[in-house]
Coordinates of C-alpha atoms in Angstrom, one line a residue:
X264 CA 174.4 37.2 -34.0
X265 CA 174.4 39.2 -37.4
X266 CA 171.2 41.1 -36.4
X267 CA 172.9 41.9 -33.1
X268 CA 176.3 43.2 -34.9
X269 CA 174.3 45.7 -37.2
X270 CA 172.5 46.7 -34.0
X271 CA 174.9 48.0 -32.5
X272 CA 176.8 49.4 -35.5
X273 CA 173.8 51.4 -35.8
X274 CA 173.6 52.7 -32.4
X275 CA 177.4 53.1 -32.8
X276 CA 176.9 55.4 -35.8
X277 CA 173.9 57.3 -34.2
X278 CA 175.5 58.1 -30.5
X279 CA 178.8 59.2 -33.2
X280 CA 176.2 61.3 -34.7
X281 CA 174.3 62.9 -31.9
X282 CA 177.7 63.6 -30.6
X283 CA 178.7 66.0 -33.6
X284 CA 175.1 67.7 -33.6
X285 CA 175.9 68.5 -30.0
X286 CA 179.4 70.1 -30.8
X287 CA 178.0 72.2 -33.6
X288 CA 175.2 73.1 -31.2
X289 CA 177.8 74.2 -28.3
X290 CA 179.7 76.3 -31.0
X291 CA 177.0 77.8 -32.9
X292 CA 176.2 79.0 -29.1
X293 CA 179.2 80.2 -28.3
X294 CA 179.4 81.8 -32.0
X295 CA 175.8 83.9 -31.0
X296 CA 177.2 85.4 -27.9
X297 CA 180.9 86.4 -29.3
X298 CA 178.6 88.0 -32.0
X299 CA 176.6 89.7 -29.7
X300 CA 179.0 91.1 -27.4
X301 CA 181.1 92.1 -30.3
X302 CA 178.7 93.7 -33.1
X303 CA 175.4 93.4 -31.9
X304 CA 174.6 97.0 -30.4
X305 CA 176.2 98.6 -33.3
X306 CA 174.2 96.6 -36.0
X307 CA 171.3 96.9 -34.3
X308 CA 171.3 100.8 -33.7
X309 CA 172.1 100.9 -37.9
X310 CA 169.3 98.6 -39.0
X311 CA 166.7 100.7 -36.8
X312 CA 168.3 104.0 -38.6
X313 CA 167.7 102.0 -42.0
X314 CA 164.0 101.1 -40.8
X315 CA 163.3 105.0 -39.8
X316 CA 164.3 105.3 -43.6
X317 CA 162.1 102.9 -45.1
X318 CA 158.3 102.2 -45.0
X319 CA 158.1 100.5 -42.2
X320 CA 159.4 103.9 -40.3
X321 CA 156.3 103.8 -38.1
X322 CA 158.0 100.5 -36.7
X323 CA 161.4 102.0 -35.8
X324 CA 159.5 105.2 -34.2
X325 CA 157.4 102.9 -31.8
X326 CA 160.8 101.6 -30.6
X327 CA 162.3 105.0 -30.1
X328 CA 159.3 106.2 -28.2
X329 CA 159.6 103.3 -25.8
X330 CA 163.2 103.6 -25.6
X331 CA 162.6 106.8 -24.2
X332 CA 160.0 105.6 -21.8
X333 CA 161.8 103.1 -20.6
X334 CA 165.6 104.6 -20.5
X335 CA 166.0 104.7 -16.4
X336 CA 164.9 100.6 -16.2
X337 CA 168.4 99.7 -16.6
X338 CA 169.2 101.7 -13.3
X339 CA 166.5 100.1 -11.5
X340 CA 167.2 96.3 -11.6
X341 CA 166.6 95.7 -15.1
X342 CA 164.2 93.4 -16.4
X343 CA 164.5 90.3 -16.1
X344 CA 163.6 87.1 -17.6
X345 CA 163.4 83.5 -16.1
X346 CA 162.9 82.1 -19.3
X347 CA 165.6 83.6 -20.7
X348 CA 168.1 82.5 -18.2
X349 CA 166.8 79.2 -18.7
X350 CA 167.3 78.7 -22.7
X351 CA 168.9 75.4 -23.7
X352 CA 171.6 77.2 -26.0
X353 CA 173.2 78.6 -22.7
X354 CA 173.6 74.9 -21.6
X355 CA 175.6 74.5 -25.2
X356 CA 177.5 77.5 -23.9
X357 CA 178.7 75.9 -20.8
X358 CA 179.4 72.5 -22.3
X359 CA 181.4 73.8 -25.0
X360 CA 184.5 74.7 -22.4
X361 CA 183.0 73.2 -20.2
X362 CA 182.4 76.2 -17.7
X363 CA 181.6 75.0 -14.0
X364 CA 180.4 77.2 -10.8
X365 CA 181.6 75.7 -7.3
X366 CA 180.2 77.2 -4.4
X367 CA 182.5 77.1 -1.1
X368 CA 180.1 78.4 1.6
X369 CA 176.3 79.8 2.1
X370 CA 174.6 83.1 1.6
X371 CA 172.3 84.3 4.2
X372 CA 169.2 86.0 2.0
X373 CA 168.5 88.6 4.6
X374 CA 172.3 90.4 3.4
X375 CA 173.4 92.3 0.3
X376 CA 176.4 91.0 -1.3
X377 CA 178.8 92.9 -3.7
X378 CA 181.2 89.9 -5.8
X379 CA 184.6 90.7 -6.8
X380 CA 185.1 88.5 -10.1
X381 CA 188.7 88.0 -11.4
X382 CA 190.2 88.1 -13.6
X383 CA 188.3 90.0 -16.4
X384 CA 189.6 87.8 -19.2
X385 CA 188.9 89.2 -23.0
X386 CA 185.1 88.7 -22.8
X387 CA 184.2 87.3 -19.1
X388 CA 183.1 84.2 -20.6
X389 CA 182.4 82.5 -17.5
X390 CA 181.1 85.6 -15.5
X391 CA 178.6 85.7 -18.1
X392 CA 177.7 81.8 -17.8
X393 CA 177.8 81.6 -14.6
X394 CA 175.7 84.7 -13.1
X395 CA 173.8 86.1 -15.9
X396 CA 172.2 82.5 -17.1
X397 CA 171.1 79.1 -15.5
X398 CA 173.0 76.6 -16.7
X399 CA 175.5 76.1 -14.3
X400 CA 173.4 76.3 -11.9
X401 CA 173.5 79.6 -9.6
X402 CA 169.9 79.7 -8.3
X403 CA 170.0 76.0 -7.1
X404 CA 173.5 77.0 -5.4
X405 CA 172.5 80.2 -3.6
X406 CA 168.9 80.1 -3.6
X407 CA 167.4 83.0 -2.4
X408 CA 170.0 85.7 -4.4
X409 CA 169.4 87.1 -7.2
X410 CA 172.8 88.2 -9.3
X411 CA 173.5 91.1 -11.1
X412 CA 176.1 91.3 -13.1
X413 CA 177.6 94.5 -14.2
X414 CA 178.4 95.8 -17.4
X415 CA 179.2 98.9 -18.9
X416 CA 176.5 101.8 -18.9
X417 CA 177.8 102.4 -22.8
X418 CA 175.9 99.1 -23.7
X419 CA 172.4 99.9 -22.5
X420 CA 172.4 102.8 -24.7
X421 CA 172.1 100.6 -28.2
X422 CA 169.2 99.9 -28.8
X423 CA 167.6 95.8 -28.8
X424 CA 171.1 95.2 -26.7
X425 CA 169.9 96.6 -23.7
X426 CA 166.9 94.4 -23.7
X427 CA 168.4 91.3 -24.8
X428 CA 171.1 92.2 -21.8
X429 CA 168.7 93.3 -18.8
X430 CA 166.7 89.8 -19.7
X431 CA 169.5 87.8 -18.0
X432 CA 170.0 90.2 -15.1
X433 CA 172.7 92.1 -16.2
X434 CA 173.3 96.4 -15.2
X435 CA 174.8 99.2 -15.6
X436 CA 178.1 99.1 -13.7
X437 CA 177.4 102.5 -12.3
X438 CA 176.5 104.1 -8.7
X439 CA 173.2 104.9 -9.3
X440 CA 172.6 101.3 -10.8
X441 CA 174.3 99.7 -7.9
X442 CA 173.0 101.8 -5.0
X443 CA 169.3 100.9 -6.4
X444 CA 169.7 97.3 -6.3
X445 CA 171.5 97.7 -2.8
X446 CA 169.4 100.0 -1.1
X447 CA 165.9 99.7 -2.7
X448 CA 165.6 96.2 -3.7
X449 CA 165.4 94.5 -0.4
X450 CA 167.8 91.9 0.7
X451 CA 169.5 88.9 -1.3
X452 CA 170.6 90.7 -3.9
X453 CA 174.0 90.2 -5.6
X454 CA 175.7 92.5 -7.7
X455 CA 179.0 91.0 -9.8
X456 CA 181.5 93.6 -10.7
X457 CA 184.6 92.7 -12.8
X458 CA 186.8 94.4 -10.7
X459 CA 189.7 94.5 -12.9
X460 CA 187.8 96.1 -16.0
X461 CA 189.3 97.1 -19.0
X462 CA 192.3 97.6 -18.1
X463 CA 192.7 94.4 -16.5
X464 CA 191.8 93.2 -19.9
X465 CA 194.9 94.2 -21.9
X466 CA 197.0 92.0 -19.6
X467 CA 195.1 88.7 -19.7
X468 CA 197.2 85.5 -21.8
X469 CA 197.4 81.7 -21.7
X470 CA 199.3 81.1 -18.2
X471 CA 199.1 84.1 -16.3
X472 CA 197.7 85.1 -13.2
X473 CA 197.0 88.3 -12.7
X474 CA 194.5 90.5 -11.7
X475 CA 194.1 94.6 -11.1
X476 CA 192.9 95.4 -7.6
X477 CA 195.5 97.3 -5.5
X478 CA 193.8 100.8 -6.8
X479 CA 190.5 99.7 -7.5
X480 CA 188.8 100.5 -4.4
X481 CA 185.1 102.4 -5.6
X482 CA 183.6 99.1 -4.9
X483 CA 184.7 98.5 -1.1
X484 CA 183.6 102.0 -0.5
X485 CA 180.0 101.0 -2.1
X486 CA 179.8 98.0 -0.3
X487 CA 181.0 100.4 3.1
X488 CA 178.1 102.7 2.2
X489 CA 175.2 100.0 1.6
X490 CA 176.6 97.2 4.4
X491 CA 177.0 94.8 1.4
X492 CA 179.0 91.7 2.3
X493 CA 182.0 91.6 -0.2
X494 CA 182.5 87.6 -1.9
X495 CA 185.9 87.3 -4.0
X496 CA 185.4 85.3 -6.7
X497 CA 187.9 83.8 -8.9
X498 CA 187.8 81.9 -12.2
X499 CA 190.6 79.4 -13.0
X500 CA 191.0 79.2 -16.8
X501 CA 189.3 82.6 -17.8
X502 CA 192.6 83.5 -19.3
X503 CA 193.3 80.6 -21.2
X504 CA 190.5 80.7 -24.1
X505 CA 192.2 83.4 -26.0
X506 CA 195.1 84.6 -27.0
X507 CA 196.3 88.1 -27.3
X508 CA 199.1 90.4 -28.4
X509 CA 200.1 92.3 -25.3
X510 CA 201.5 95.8 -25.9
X511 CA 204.7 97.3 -23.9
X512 CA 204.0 99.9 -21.9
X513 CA 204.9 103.0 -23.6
X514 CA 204.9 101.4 -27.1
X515 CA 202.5 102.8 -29.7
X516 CA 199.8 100.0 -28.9
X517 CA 199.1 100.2 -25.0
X518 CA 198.9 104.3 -26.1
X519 CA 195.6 103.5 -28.2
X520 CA 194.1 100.8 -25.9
X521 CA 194.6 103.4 -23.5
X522 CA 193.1 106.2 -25.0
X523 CA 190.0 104.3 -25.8
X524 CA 190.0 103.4 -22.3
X525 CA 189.8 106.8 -20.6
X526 CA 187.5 108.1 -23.1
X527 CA 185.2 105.4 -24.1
X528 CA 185.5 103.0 -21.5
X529 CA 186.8 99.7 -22.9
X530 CA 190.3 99.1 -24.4
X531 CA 190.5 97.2 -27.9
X532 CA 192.4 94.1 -27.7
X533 CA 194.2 92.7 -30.3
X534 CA 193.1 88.6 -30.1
X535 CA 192.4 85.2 -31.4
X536 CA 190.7 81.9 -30.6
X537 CA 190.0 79.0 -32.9
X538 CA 188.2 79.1 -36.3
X539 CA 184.3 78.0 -37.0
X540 CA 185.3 74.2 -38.5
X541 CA 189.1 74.1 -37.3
X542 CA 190.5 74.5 -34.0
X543 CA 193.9 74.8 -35.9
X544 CA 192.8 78.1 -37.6
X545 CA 192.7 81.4 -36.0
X546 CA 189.2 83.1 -35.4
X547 CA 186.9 84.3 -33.0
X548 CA 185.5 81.3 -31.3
X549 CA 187.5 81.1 -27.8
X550 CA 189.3 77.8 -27.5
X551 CA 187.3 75.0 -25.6
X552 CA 189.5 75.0 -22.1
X553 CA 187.6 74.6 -18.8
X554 CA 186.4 77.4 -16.8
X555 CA 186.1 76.3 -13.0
X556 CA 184.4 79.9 -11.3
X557 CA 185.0 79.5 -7.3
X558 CA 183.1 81.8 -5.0
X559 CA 184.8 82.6 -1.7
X560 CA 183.7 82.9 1.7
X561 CA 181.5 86.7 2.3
X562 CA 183.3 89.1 4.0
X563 CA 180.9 91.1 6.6
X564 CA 180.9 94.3 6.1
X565 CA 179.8 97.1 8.4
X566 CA 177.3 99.5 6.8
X567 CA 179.0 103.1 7.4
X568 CA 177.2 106.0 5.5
X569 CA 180.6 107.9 4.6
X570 CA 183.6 105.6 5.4
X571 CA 187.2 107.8 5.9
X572 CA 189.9 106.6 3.6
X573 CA 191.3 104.5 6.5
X574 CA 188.2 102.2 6.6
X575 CA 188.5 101.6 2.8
X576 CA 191.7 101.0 2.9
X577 CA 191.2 98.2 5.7
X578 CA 188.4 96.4 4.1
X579 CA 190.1 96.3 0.8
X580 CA 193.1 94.5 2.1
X581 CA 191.3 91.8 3.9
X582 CA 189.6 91.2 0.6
X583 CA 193.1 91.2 -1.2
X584 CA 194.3 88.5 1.5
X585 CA 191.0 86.8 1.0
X586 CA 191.2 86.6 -2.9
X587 CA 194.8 84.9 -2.6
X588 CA 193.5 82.6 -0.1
X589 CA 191.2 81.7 -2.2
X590 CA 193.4 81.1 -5.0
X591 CA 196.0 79.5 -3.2
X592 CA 193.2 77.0 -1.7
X593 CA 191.9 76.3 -5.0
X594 CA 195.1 76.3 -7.7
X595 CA 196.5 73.3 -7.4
X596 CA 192.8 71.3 -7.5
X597 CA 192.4 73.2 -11.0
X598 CA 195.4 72.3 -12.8
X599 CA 198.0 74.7 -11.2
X600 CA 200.9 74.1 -9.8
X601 CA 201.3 75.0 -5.9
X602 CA 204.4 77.0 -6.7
X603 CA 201.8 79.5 -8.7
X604 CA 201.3 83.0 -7.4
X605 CA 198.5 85.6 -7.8
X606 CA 200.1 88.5 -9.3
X607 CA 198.1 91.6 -7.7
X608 CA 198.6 94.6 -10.0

């Protein structure tokens, strides 16, 4: 009986064990890839200016001369990597919100596909986990498609970023990108464009649903000119993992963020998660709330080589209808409450 007891005390103390190694495993994952989106393009691009400075120049030349070589890849599908989409640390990613991808209907593999993801959120955490990795499971869900997601251009022009980026199937978000991947790529392809962008961005907090699509058009009229089917795609929770200090329109703030908007593409936010051993402190880590990514049913779309105004207009309201369907049908099964409402900016 006593051999027994400090049996299972041990395994007791061991499961209590494993269990910690896995959380410090799911943040130090989390930690790599807040890193990366944050400072890693910038620290690479100096370290390579500090090698070309050094004795190892010859090192930091090669690079450059195969940066040049290989600068148009990027706008040609990228390059990616099975194997890369398939690391174990992205699996630590997912479990550490948890971040899940549900699937509501098939893709055919002989069609194109443009998705509409909402809402952009401060980093797209669960874009990112969801289409540009393996862990939760995309290519077992819509097997036959290969996603793209879409970033900005800025980003593949640092130097190590843009490989470490096009490895898990990520692009430029930019026409001649897109119109590659939809016109000379074959079929089955998937491209995921954050609809709402940067500006989208600056509005995202704990509790609110929101997203910014009654202008944003440019990518109805791509999916018009290729015959791409358009797929709303929301994710329930993206909001919630950080939380920002949103700026009055007019005030002093949303005049910077929108400065660096026009001219450099992104708008800084002004946010916090948890710290690195405390979820009580503030830091960078985003808080560990689910993530629940639903993908809606494809709209078809007719391919029309210069689609009139009109047409955009119509497609782009069926997908507005769609996306609150969507949300509607979903809100309540993900922790909403049915009198919620999709506010469409």
């Amino acid at each position: 009986g006593t051999g027994s007891n400090v049996l299972s005390a041990l395994q007791d103390l061991f499961w209590l064990s494993k269990s910690k190694v896995e959380k410090q495993l799911q943040i130090i994952s989390v930690l790599q890839w807040v890193l990366t989106f944050l400072i890693m393009g910038i620290a690479c691009t100096l370290i390579l200016m500090y090698i070309l400075c050094t004795d190892c120049w010859a090192i930091a030349a090669l690079y450059l001369a195969w940066l040049v070589f290989d600068w148009n890849t990027p706008k040609k599908g990228g390059r990616r990597s099975q194997w890369v989409r398939n690391w174990a640390i992205w699996r630590y990613f997912r479990d550490y919100f948890p971040i899940r991808l549900v699937k509501t209907h098939n893709l055919l593999t002989t069609r194109n596909y443009i998705f509409g993801y909402h809402p952009h959120g401060i980093m797209g955490l669960g874009a990112f986990c969801n289409f540009s990795t393996e862990a939760t499971g995309v290519g077992q869900k819509f097997p036959g498609i290969r996603p793209y997601l879409a970033t900005l251009a800025g980003n593949f022009r640092m130097p190590i970023l843009r490989d470490y980026l096009m490895s898990g199937g990520i692009c430029p978000v930019n026409r001649d990108s897109i119109d590659y991947i939809l016109s000379k790529n074959g079929s089955g392809n998937a491209i995921i464009i954050v609809v709402g962008g940067a500006a989208e961005s600056l509005n995202c907090t704990p509790g609110k649903n929101s997203v910014t699509l009654k202008n944003r058009k440019g990518f109805v009229k791509l999916a018009l000119r290729h015959g791409a089917d358009l797929v709303p795609v929301y994710s329930f929770g993206e909001n919630e993992v950080y939380q920002q200090v949103i700026f009055e329109e007019g005030s002093w703030g949303r005049w910077v963020q929108k400065k660096f908007q026009k001219h450099i593409g992104f708008a800084p936010c002004i946010f916090h998660g948890r710290g690195l051993f405390s979820s009580n402190t503030w830091g960078l880590l985003p808080y560990s709330k689910p993530i629940t990514t639903v993908v809606g049913e494809p709209i078809t779309i007719p391919k029309i080589d210069n689609p009139s105004q009109k047409e955009v207009d119509f497609y782009h309201s069926i997908y507005v209808d769609s996306l609150i369907k969507l949300f509607d049908k979903y809100k309540s099964k993900f922790g909403l409450p049915e009198s919620e409402v999709l506010e469409v900016n």
